[in-house]
Coordinates of C-alpha atoms in Angstrom, one line a residue:
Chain A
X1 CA -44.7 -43.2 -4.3
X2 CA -43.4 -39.9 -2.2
X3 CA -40.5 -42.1 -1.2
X4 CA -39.9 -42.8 -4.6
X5 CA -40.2 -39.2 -5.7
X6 CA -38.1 -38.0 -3.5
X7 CA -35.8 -40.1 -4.0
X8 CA -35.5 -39.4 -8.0
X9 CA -36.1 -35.5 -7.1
X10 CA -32.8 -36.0 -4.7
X11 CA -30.7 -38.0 -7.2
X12 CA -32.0 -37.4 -10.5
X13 CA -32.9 -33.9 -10.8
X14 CA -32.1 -33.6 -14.7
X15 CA -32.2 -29.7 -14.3
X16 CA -30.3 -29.3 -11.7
X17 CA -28.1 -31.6 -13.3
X18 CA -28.2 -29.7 -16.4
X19 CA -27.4 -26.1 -14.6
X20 CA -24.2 -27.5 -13.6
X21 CA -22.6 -29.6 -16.2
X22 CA -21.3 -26.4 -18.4
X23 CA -19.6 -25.2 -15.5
X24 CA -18.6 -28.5 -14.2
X25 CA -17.0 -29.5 -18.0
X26 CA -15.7 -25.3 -18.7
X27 CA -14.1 -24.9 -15.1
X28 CA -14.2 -28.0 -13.1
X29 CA -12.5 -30.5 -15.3
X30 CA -9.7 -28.6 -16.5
X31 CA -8.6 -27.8 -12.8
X32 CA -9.2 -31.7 -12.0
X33 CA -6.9 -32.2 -15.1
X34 CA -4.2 -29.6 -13.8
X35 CA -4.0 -30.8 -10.5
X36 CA -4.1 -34.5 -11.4
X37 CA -1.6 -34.3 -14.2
X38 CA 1.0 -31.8 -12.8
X39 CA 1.5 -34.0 -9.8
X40 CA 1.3 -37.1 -11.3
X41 CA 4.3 -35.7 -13.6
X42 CA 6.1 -34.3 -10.4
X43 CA 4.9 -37.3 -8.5
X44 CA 6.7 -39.5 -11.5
X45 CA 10.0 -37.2 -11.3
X46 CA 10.3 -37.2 -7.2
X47 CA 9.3 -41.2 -7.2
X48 CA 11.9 -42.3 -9.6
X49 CA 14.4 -40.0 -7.4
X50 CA 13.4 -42.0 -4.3
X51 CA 13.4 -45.1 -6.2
X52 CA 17.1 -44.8 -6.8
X53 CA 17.9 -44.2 -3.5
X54 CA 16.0 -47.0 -2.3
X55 CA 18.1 -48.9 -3.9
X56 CA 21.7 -47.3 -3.1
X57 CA 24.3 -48.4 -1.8
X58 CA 24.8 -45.5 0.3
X59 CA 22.9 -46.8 3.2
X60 CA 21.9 -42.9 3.9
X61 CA 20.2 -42.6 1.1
X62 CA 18.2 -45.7 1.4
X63 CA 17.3 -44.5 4.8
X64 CA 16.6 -41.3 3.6
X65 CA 13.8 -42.9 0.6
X66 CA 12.5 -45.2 3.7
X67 CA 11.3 -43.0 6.1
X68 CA 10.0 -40.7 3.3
X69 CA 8.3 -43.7 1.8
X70 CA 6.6 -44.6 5.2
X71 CA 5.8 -41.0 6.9
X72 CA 3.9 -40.1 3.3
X73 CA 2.3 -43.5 2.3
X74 CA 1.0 -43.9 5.9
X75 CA -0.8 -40.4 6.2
X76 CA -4.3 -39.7 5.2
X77 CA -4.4 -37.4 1.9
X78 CA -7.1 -35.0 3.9
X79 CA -4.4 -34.8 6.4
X80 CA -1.4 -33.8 4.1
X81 CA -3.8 -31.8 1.5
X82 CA -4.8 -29.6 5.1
X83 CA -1.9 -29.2 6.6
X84 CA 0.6 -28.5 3.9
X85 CA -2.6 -26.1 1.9
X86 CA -3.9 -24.2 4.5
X87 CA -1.1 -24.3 6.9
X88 CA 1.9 -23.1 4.7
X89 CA -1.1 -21.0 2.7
X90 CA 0.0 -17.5 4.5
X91 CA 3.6 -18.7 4.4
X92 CA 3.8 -18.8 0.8
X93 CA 1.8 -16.0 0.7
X94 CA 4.2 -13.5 2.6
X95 CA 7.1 -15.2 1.2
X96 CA 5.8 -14.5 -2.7
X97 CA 2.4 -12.9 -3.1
X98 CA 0.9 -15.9 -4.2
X99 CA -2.8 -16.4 -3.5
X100 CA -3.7 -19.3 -5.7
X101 CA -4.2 -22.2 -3.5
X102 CA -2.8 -24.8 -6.6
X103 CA 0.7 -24.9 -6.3
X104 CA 0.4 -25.6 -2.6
X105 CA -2.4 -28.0 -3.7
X106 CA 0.1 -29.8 -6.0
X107 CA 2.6 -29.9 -3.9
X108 CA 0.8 -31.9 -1.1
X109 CA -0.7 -34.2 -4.2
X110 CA 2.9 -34.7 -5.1
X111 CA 4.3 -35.4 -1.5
X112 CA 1.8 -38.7 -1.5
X113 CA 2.1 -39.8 -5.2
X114 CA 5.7 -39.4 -4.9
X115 CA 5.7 -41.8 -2.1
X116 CA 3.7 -44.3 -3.8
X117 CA 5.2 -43.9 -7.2
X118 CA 8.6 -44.3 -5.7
X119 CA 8.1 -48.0 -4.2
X120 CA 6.3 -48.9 -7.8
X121 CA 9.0 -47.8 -9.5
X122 CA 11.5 -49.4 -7.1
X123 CA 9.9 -52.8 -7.2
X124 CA 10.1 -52.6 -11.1
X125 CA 13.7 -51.5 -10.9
X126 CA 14.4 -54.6 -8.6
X127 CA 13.2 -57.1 -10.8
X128 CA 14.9 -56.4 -13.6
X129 CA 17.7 -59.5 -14.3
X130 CA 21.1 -58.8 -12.3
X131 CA 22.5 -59.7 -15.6
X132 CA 21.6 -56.9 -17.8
X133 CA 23.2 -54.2 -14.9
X134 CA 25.6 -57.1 -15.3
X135 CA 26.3 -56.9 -19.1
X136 CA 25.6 -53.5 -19.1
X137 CA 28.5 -52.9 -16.9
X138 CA 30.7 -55.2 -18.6
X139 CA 30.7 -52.9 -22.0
X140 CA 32.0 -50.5 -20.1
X141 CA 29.1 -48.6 -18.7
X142 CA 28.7 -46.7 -15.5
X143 CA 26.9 -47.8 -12.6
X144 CA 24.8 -44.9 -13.4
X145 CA 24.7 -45.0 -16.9
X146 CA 24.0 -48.5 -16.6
X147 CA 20.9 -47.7 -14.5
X148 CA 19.6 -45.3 -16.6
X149 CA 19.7 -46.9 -19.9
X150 CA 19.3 -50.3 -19.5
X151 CA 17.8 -51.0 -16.1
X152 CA 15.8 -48.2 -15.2
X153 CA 13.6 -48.1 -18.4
X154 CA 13.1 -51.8 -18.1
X155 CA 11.6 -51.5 -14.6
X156 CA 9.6 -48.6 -15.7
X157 CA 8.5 -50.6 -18.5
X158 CA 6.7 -53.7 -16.1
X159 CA 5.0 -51.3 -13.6
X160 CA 3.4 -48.8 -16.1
X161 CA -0.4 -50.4 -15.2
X162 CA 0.3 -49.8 -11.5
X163 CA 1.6 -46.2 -12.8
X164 CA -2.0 -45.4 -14.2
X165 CA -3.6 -46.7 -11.1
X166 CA -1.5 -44.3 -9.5
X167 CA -2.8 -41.9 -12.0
X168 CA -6.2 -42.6 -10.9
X169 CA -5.9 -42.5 -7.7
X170 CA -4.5 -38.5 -8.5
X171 CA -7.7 -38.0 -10.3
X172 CA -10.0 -38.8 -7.2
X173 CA -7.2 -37.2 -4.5
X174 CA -7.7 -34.0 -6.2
X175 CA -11.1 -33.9 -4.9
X176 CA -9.9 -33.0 -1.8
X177 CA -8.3 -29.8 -2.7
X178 CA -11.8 -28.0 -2.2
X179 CA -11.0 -27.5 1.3
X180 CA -8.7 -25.3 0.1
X181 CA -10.0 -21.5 0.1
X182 CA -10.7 -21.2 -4.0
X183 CA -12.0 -18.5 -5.8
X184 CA -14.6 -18.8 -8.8
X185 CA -12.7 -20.3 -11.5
X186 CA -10.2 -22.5 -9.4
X187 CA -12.4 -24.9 -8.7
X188 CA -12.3 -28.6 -9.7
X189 CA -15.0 -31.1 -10.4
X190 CA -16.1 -31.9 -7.5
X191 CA -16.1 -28.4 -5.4
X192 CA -18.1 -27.1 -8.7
X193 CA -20.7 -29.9 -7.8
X194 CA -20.4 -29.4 -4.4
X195 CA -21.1 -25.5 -4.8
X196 CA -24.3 -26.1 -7.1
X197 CA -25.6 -28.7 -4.7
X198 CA -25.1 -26.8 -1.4
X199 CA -27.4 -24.1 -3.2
X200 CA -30.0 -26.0 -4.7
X201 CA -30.1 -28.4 -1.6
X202 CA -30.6 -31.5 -4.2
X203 CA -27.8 -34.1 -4.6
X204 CA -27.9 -34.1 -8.4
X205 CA -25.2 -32.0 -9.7
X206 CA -22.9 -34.4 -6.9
X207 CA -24.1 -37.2 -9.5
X208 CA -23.3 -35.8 -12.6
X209 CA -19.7 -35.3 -10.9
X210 CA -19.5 -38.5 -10.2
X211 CA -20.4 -39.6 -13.8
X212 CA -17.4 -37.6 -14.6
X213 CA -15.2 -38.5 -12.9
X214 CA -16.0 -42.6 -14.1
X215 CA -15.6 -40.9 -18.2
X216 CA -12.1 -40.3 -16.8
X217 CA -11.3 -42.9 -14.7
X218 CA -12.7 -46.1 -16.4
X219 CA -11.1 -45.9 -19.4
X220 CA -7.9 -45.5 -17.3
X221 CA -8.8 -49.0 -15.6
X222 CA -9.5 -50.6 -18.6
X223 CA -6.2 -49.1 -19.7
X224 CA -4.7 -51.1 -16.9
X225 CA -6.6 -54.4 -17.7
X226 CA -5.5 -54.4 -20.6
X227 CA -2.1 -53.6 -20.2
X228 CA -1.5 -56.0 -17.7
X229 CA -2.9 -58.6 -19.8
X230 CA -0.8 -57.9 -22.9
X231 CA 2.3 -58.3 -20.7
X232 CA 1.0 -61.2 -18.8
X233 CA 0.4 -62.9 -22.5
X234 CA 2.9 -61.1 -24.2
X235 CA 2.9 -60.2 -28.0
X236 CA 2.9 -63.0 -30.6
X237 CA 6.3 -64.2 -30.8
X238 CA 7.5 -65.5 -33.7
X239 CA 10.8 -67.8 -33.2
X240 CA 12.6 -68.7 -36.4
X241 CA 14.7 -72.0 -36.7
X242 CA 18.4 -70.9 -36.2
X243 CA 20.2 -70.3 -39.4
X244 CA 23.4 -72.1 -38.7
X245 CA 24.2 -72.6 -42.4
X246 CA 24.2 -68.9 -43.5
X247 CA 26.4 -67.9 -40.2
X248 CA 29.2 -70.4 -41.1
X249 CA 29.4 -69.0 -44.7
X250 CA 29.8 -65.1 -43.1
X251 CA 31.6 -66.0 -40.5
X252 CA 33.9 -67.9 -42.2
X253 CA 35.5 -64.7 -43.2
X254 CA 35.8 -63.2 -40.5
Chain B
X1 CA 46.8 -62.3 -39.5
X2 CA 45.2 -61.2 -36.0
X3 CA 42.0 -58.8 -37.9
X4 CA 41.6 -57.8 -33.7
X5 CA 44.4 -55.3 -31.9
X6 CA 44.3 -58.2 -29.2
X7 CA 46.5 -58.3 -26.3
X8 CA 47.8 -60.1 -23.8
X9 CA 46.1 -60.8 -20.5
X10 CA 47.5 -62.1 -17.3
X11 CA 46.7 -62.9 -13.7
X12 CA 48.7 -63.5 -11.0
X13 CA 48.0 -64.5 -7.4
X14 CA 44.2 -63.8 -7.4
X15 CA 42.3 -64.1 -4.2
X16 CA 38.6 -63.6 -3.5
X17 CA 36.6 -64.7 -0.6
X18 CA 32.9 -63.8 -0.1
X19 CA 32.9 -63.4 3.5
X20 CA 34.3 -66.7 5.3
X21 CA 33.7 -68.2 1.2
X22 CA 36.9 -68.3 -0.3
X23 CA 36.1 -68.6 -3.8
X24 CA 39.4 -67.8 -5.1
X25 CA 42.8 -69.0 -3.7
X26 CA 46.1 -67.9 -5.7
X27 CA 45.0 -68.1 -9.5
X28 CA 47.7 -67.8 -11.9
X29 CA 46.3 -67.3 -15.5
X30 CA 48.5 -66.2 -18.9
X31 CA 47.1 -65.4 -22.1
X32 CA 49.6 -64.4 -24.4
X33 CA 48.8 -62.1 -27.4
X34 CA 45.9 -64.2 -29.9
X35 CA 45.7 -66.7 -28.2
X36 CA 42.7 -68.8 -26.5
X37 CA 42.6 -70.2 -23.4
X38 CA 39.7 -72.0 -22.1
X39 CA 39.1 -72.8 -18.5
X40 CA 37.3 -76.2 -17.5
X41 CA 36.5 -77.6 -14.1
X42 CA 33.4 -78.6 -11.8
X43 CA 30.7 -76.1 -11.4
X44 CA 31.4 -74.4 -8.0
X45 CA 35.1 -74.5 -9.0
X46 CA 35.5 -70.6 -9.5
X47 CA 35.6 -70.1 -13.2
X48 CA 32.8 -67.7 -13.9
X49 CA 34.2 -65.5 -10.7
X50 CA 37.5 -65.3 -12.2
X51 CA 36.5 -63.8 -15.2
X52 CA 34.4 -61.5 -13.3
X53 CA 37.7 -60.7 -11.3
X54 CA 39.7 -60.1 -14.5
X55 CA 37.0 -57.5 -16.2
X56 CA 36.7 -56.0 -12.5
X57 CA 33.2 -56.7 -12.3
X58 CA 34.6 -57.8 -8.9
X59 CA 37.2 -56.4 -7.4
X60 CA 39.9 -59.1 -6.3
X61 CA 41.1 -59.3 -2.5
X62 CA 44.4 -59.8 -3.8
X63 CA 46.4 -60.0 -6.7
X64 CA 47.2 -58.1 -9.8
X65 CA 45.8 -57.9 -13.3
X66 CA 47.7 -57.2 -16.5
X67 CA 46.4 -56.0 -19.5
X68 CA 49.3 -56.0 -22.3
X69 CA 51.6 -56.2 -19.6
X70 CA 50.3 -53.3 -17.5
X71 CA 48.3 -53.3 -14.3
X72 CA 45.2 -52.4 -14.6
X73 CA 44.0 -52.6 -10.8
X74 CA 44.1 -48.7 -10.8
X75 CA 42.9 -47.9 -13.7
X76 CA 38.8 -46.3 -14.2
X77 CA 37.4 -50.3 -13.7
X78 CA 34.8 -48.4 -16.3
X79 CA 38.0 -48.3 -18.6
X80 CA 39.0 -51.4 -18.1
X81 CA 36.1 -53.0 -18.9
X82 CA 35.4 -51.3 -22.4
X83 CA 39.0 -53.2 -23.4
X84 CA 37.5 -56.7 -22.3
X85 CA 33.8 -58.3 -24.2
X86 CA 32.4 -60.4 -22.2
X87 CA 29.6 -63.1 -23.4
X88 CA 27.2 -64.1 -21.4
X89 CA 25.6 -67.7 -20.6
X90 CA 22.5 -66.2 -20.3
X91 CA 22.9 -63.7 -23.5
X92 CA 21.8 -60.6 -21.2
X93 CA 21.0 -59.3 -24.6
X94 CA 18.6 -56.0 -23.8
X95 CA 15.1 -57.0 -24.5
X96 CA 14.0 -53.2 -24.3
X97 CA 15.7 -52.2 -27.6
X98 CA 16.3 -54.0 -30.9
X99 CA 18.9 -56.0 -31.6
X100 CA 20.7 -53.6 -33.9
X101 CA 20.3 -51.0 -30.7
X102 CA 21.6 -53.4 -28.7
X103 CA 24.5 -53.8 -30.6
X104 CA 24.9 -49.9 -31.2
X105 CA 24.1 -48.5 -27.6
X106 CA 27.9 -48.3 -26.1
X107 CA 29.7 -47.3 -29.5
X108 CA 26.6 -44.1 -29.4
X109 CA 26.9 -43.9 -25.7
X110 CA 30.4 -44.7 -24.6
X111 CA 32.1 -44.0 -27.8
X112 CA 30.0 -40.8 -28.8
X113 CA 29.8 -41.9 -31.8
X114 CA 27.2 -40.1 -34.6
X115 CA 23.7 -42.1 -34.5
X116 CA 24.3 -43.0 -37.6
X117 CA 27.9 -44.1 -37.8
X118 CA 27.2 -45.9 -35.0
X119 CA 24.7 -47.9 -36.9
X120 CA 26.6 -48.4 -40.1
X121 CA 29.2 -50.3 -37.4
X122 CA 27.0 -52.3 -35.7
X123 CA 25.1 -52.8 -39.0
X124 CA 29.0 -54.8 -39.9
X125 CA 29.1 -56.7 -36.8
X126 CA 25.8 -58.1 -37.2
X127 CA 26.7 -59.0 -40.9
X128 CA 29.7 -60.8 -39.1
X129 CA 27.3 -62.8 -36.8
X130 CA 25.1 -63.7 -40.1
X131 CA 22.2 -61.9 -38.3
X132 CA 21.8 -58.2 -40.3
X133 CA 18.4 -59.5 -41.6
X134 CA 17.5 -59.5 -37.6
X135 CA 18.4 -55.9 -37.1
X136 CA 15.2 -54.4 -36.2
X137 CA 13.8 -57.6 -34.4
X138 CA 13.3 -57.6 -30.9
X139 CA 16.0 -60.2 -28.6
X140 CA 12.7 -61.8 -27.4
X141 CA 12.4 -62.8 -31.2
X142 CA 15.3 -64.3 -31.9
X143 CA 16.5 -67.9 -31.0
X144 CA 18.9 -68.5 -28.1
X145 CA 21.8 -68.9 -30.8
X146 CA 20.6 -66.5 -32.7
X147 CA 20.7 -64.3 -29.2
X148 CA 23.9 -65.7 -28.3
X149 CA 25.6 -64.7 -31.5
X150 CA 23.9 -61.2 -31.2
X151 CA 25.8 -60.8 -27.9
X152 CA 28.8 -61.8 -29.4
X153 CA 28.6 -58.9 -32.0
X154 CA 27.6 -56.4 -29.1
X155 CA 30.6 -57.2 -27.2
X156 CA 32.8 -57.5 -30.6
X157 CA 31.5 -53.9 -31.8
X158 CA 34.0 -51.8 -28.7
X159 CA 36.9 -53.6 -30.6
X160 CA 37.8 -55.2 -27.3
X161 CA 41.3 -56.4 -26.7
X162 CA 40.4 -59.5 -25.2
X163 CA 36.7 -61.3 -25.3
X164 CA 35.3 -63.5 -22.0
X165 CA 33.4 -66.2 -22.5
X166 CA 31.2 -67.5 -19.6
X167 CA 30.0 -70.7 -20.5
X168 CA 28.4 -69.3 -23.6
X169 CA 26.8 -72.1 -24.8
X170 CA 25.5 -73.5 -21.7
X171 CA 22.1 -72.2 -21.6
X172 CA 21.4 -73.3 -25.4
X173 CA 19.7 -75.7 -27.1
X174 CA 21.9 -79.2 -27.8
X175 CA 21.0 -78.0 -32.3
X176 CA 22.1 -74.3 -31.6
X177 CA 25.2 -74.8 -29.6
X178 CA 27.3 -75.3 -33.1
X179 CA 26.5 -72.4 -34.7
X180 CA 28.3 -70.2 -31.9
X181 CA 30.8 -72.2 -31.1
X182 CA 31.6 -72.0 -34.9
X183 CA 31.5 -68.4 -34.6
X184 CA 33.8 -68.1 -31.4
X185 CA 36.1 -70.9 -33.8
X186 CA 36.8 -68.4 -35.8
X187 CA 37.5 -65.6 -33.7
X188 CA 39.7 -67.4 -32.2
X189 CA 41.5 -68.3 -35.6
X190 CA 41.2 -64.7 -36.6
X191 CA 43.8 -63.7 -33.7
X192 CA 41.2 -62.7 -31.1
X193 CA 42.6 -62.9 -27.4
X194 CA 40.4 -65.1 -25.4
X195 CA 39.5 -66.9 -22.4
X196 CA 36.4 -69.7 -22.7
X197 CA 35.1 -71.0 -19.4
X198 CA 33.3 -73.8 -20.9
X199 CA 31.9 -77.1 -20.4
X200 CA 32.4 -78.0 -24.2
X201 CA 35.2 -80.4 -24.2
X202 CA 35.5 -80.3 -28.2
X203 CA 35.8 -76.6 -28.7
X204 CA 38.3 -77.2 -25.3
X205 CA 40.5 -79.6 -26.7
X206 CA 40.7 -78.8 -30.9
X207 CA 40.3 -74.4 -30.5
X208 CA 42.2 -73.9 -27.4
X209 CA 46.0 -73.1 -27.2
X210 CA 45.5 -73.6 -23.6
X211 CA 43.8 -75.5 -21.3
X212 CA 43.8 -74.5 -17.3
X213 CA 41.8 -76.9 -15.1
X214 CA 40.3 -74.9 -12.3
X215 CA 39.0 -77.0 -8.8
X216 CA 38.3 -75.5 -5.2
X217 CA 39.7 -71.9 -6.4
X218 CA 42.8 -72.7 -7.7
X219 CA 44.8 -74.1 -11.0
X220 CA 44.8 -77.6 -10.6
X221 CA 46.6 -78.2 -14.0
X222 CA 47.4 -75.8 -16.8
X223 CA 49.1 -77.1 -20.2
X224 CA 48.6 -77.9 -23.9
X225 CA 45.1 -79.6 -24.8
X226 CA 47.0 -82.3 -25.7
X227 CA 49.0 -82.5 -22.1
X228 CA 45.6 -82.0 -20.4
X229 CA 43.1 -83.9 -22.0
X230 CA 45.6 -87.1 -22.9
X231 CA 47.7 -86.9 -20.2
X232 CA 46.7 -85.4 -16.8
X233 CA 48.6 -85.3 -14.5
X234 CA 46.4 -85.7 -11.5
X235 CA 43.5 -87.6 -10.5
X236 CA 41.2 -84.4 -10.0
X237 CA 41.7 -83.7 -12.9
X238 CA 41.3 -87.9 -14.2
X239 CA 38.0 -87.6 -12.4
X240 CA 36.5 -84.7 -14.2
X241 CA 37.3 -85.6 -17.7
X242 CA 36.0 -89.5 -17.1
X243 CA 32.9 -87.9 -15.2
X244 CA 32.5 -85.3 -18.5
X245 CA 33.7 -87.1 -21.5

């Protein structure tokens, strides 16, 4: 029974739990949010960027997006979050006065999701029909124009769920950002939990993050389920018998 | 009675080779002014990458391109190709926007025209295709005539010059093949400059001014239907219309 108790005294502690959660909803989760959503937005800019050059024909460019691509996706988000947070801290500091560890924090976060976003949004650009660059072109379009209006958002369109994963993914990453020196009020959900629980010694308030951080994330995946589902299926279509009898009366004055 | 400011569009000498492929060997191809000119042969035989050659979609290895009697070769390819609709056998209609969008993107794009100017005109092409009640469907809606026709009104709404068609009714349903072949019937009746690469003898032989049998990358024969089709001249050509017809 003193297994047991301890046990539900380490986990459960419902007032330890309870001490936290005000801070963890007032301060933690709106820096989770800020961290997650600026570099997702950032990461969503830079990616589409690399995307395109990926698929250049300026073989500079592709090499460029590859080596990006590989040195960013194959790195270890403690590893970038560290180095690029705490190393070019006092850089950034001298350079422009600024203490606050979140643009540096963002940046790092935006490195990696930019690497991953780029290669989603590259494979959706690439499976977009050669015909509708194609057609696109042969109204008189620009390569460029042609990208952007008809191809790109059509690629964008087909890897959206893998976009929220992504998203997710941001939303955990973040985390890590509490190596970072933070004051008081910078901190996210889980260095607010991590705080509370380093004083009280008990494990709780690391729970109650955790619940958290599923309110945010499962609805995400479910977001993704379902989105991949409705594409998979597709909407109800509704095909019409042609109406070759009404064209031949219009068109006969053409 | 042309209602299009068609033109004339010719090709001379056209070579293309994709790598030790050559695809193309010395085409010689004249449109005149309103008239139609529909290019039959095997599959394999070139056709498709000749009218890819003469919008520029491809740039030839050799050989000049005349649009109304001018070279076109150094012109903005961009330029060239907003002078010359081309139709698709797949439709490549824009599944991402409606088909009233997809009618109205290059005139709001490439013509700057106002949103809703733009609209109005492609609102009119559609009523030309019989599909305005479509407008705000999506392409994924429609049938593949339907589609086809839509295509034809995209392509129709830059007031091209000259319209391509790349075996435009291919890809269709045996029941919905009539409908756009009536439409591109009377295009071609209302003066519209064009070139059909098609495997429809009918529309070949009774809408055509011009027929040019294409084999191997070049002009096997070139003539009247009525040369071609009851009189050729050579066996290639004897083969493919008793292998067709």
């Amino acid at each position: 029974m003193d297994v047991l108790q301890q046990f539900l005294k380490t986990f459960f502690d419902w007032q330890a739990m309870g001490q936290v959660v005000p801070q963890m909803l007032t301060v933690g989760l709106p820096n989770t949010l800020i961290l997650a959503a600026s570099s997702a937005v950032l990461g969503c800019f830079f990616g589409l960027i690399l995307s395109v050059m990926g698929i250049a024909r300026n073989s500079a460019l592709r090499w460029i997006s590859r080596i990006y691509t590989d040195i960013f996706r194959g790195l270890p988000a403690i590893l970038v979050i560290v180095i690029i947070g705490i190393g070019l801290g006092p850089i950034l500091r001298q350079a422009t006065g600024i203490t606050n560890p979140f643009p540096l924090a963002i940046f790092a976060l935006t490195l990696m999701a930019a690497a991953y976003i780029g290669e989603i949004f590259r494979s959706g650009i690439q499976s977009v029909d050669r015909g509708q660059l194609e057609a696109a072109r042969a109204l008189g379009f620009s390569y460029g124009s042609a990208m952007l209006l008809v191809v790109i958002p059509q690629g964008i369109r087909r890897v959206l769920p893998a976009l929220v994963n992504q998203l997710i993914a941001l939303i955990k990453d973040s985390s890590l950002v509490y190596l970072l020196g933070v004051t008081a009020t910078q901190r996210e959900i889980y260095r607010v939990a991590n705080d509370s629980a380093a004083n009280s010694g008990n494990m709780s308030p690391l729970i109650a993050a955790g619940v958290l951080y599923l309110i945010l994330t499962i609805p995400l995946t479910h977001l993704v389920n379902y989105m991949d589902k409705r594409m998979r299926e597709g909407k109800a279509q509704k095909i019409e018998p042609d109406e070759a009898a009404a064209l031949v009366g219009k068109g006969g004055q053409a | 009675m042309s209602e299009f400011k068609s033109g004339s569009l010719t090709a001379t000498n056209i070579h293309l080779a994709f790598g030790s492929n050559k695809v193309l060997r010395g085409i010689d191809l004249h449109v005149p002014q309103g008239t139609t000119a529909s290019v039959i042969g095997p599959s394999g035989s070139g056709k498709s990458t000749l009218l890819r050659v003469m919008n520029r979609l491809i740039e030839p290895d050799q050989g000049d391109i005349l649009l109304d009697e001018r070279s076109v070769l150094k012109d903005n390819p961009d330029e060239l190709r907003r002078r010359i609709g081309m139709v698709f056998q797949q439709f490549n209609l824009f599944p991402h926007k409606t088909v009233v969008d997809n009618v109205s993107l290059s005139l709001r794009k490439i013509r700057k025209m106002p949103k809703d100017q733009a609209h109005a005109k492609a609102m009119d092409q559609l009523e030309l295709v019989g599909l305005a009640h479509k407008a705000d469907a999506r392409p994924g809606n429609l049938s593949g005539g339907q589609q086809q026709r839509v295509a034809i009104a995209r392509a129709l709404a830059m007031e091209p010059e000259v319209m391509f068609f790349d075996e435009a009714t291919s890809a269709l349903d045996p029941e919905l093949v009539k409908g756009v072949l009536a439409l591109m019937t009377d295009l071609s009746k209302g003066g519209m400059t064009m070139v059909v690469v098609t495997h429809e003898m009918g529309f070949s032989r009774n809408v055509s001014d011009t027929v040019t049998f294409m084999d191997g990358g070049v002009v096997v024969e070139t003539g009247s239907p009525d040369e071609l089709f009851t009189a050729p001249k050579t066996d290639r050509l004897k083969g493919f219309l008793s292998d067709v017809l």
